[in-house]
Short mmCIF file of C-alpha atoms in Angstrom, two decimals:
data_model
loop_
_atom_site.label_atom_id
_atom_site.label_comp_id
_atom_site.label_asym_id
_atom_site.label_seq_id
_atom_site.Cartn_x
_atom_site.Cartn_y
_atom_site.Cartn_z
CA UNK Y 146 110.04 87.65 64.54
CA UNK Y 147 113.10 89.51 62.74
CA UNK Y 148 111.86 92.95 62.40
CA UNK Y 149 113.50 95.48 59.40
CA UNK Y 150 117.04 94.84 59.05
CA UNK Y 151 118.90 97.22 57.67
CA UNK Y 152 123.23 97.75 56.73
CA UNK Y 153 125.11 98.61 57.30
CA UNK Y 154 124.55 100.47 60.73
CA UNK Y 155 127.22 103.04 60.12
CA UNK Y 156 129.06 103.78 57.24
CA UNK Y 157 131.89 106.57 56.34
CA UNK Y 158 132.87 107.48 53.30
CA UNK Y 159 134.57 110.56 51.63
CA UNK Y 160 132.86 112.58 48.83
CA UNK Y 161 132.73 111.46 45.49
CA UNK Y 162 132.47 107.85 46.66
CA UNK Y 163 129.44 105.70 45.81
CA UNK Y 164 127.54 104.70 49.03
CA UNK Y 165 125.03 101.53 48.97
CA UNK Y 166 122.32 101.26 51.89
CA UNK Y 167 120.18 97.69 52.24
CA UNK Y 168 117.17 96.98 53.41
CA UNK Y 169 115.11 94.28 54.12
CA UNK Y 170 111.60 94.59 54.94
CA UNK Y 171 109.38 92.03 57.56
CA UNK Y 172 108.61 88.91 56.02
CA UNK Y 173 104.60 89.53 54.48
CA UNK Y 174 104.99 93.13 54.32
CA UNK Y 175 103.89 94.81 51.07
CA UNK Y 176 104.92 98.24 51.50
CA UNK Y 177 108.51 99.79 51.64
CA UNK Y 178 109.60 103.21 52.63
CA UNK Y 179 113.25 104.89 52.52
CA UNK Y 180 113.51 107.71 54.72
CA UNK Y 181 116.47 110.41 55.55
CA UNK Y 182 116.58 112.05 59.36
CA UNK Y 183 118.54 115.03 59.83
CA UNK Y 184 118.90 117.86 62.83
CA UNK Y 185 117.71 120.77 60.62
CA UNK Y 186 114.60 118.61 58.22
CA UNK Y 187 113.59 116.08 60.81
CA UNK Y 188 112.51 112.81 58.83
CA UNK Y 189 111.67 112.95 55.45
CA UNK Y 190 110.40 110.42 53.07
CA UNK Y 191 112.69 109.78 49.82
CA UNK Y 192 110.49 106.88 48.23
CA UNK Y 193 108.32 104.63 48.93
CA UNK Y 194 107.30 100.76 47.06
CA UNK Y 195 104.31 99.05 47.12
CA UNK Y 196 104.47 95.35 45.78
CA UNK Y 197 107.90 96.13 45.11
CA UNK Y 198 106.86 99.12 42.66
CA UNK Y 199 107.96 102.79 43.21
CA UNK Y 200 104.73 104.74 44.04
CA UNK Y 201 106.65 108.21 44.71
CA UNK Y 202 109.87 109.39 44.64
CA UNK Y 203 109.13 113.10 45.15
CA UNK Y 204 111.10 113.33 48.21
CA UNK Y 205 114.21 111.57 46.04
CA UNK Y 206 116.75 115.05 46.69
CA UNK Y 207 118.11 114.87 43.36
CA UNK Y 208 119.57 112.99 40.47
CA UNK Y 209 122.41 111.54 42.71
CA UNK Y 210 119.86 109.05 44.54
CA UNK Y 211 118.15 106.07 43.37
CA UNK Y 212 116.38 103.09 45.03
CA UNK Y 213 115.44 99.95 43.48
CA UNK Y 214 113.35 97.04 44.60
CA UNK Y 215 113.98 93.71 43.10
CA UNK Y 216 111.99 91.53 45.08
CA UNK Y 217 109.55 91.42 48.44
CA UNK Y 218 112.33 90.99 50.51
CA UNK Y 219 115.31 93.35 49.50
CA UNK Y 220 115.31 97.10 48.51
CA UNK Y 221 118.57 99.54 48.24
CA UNK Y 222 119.29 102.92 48.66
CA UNK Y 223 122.29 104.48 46.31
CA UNK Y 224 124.03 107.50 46.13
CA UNK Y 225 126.37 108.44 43.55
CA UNK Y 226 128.26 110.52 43.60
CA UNK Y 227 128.17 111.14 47.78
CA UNK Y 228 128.37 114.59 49.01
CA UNK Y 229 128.67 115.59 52.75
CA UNK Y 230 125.24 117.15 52.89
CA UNK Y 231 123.95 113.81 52.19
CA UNK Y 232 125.64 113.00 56.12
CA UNK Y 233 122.20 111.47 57.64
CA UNK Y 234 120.59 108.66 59.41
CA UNK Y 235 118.40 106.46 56.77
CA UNK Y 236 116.11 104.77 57.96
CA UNK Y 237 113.88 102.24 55.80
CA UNK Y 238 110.73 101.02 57.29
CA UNK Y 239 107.89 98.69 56.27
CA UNK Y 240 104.07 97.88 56.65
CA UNK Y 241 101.30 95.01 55.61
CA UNK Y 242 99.29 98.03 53.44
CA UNK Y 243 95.43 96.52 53.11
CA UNK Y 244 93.02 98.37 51.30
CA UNK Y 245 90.36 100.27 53.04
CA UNK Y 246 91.70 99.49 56.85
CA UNK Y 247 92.75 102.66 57.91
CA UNK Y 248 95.33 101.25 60.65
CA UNK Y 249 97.35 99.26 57.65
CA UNK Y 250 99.28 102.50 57.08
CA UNK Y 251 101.17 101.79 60.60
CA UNK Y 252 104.83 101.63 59.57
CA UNK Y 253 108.00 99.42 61.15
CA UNK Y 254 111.05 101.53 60.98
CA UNK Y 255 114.63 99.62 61.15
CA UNK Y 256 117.03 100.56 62.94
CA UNK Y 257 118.69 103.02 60.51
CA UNK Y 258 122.28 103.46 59.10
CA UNK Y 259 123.86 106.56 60.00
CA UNK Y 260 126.26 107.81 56.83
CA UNK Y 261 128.86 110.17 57.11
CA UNK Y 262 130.62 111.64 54.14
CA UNK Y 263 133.94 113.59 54.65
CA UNK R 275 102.88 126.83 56.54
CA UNK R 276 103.95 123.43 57.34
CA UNK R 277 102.45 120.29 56.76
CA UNK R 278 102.78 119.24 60.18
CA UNK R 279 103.76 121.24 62.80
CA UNK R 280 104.65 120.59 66.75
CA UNK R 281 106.24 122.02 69.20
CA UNK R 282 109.58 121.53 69.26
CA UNK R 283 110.29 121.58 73.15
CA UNK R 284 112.13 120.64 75.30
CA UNK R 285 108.86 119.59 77.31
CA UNK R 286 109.48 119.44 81.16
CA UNK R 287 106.97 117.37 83.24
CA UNK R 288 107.78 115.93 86.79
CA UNK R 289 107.43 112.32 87.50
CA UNK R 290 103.49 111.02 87.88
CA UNK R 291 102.16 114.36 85.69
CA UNK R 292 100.21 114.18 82.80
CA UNK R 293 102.28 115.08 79.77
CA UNK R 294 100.23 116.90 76.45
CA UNK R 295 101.54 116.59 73.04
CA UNK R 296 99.99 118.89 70.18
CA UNK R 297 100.36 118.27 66.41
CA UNK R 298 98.70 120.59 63.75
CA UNK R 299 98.47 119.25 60.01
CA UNK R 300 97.55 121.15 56.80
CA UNK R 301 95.52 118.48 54.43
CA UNK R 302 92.38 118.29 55.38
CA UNK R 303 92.29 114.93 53.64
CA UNK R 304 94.30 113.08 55.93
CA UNK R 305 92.25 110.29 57.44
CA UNK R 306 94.39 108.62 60.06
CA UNK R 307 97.22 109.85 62.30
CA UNK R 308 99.70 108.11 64.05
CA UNK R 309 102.36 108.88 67.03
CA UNK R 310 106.02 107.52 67.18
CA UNK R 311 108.32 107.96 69.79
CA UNK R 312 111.79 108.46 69.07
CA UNK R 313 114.43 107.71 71.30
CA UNK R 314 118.00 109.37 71.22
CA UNK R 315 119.96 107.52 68.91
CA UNK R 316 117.00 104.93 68.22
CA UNK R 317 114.41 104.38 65.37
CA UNK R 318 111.19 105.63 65.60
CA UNK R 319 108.48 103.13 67.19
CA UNK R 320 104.72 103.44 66.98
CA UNK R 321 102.66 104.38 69.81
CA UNK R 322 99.59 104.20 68.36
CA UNK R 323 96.71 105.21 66.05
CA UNK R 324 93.80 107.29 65.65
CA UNK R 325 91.27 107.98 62.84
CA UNK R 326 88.02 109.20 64.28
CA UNK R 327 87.13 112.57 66.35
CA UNK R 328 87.40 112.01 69.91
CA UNK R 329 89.50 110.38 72.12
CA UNK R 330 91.38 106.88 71.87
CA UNK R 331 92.82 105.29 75.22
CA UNK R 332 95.63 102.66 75.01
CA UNK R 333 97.31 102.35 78.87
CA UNK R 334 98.69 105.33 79.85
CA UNK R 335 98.36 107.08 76.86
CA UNK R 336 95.47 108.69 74.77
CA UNK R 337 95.31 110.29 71.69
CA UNK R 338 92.77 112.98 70.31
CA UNK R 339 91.70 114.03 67.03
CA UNK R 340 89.35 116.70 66.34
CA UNK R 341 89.15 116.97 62.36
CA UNK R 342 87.67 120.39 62.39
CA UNK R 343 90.55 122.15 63.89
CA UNK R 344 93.02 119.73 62.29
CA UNK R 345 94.38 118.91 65.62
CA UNK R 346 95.90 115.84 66.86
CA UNK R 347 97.33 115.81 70.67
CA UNK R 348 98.81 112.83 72.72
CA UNK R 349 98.17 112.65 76.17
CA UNK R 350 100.72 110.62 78.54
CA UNK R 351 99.42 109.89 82.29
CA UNK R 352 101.54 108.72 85.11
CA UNK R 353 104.50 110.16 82.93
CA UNK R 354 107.81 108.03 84.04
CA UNK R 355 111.48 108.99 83.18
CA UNK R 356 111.25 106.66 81.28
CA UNK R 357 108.57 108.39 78.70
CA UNK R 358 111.62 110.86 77.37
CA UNK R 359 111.76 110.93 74.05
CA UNK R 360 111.20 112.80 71.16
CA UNK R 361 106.91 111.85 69.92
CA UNK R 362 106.47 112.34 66.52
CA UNK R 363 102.81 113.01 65.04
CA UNK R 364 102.52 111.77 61.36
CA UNK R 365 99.23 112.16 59.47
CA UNK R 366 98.43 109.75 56.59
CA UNK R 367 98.44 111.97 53.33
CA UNK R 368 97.54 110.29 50.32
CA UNK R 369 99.53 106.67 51.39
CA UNK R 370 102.07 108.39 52.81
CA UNK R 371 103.39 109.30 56.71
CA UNK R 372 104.08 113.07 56.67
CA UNK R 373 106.11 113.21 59.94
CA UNK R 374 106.46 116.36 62.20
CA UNK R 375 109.68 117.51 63.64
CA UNK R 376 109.10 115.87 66.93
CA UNK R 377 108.27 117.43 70.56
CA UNK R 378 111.13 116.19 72.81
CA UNK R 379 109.65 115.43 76.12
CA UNK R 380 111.99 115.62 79.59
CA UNK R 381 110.29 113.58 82.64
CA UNK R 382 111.87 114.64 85.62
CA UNK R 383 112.42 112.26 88.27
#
């Protein structure tokens, strides 16, 4: 079974520039979650979609990002305009979330894209 | 205070020794907890699970929760080379995985 896909793996990209990460989530899952990893903040959660509705952005940094969902099986990440502190790995993961079983929150990461932005 | 909080490391166990893992967490709330292990350069993957007091065995690894002290540890037996990686502990707050800043863990041949 095809587990999260995400692209592109790497991308580089100098400031100012609009950068556009995909994701798409295992087939059945209901749950979608963008993350950001980073040396200094570890991994932090930006959003996160259930039935392909935001639930939380709180962890959105600022203005710059957004994320959409426009169906079960796609979700993007954008940032506009890029800045180098936004140089990170993002990952985006997934999960089958079933109410009242504890062990649905179990989440399937991707394998991440690593931005840089010079 | 942190939400979660672990050791950072670098952990050092020889080959065939039990390695611990310790994880702290803030919300009282949280009901389940999960470990991930994080390889250099790699996406996290899930170890496994735990949601009640006690202990939880799963091969060569167990995890503990004791709700009281809001502590969550992993134990690793028969450690292998392997096992190094960085382990993650993430409590479920609210819907949502509130990962730690990992304990990287060096098995020693």
């Amino acid at each position: 079974d095809a587990g999260v896909i995400q692209s592109p793996r790497h991308e580089v990209t100098e400031m100012g520039q609009e950068v556009t990460l995909r994701c798409k989530p295992i087939s059945g899952h209901n749950s979608l979650f963008w993350y950001r990893q980073t040396m200094m903040r570890g991994l932090e959660l930006l959003i996160y979609f259930n039935n392909n509705v935001p639930i939380d952005d709180s962890g959105m940094p600022e203005d710059r990002f957004s994320a959409k969902m426009p169906n079960a099986s796609f979700s993007t990440l954008k940032i506009q305009p890029s800045e180098p502190r936004d140089s990170a790995v993002y990952f985006c993961a997934s999960s089958l979330r079933v109410s009242g079983d504890r062990s649905s929150y179990e989440q399937y990461f991707g394998p991440g894209t690593r931005l840089t932005v010079t | 205070q942190k939400e979660v909080e672990q050791n950072s490391g670098p952990l050092s166990v020889p080959e065939g020794a039990i390695a611990s893992l310790n994880c702290t967490y803030s919300d009282r709330g949280s009901q389940s907890f999960f470990w991930y292990r994080q390889y250099s350069g790699k996406s996290p993957e899930l170890i496994m699970f735990i949601y009640s007091n006690g202990d939880k065995e799963d091969g060569r690894f167990t995890a503990q929760l004791n709700k009281a002290s809001q502590y969550v540890s992993l134990l690793i037996r028969d450690s292998q080379p392997s096992d190094s990686a960085t382990y993650l502990c993430a409590p479920n707050q609210g819907g949502k995985l509130i990962f730690g800043q990992g304990t990287e863990l060096s098995v020693k041949p």
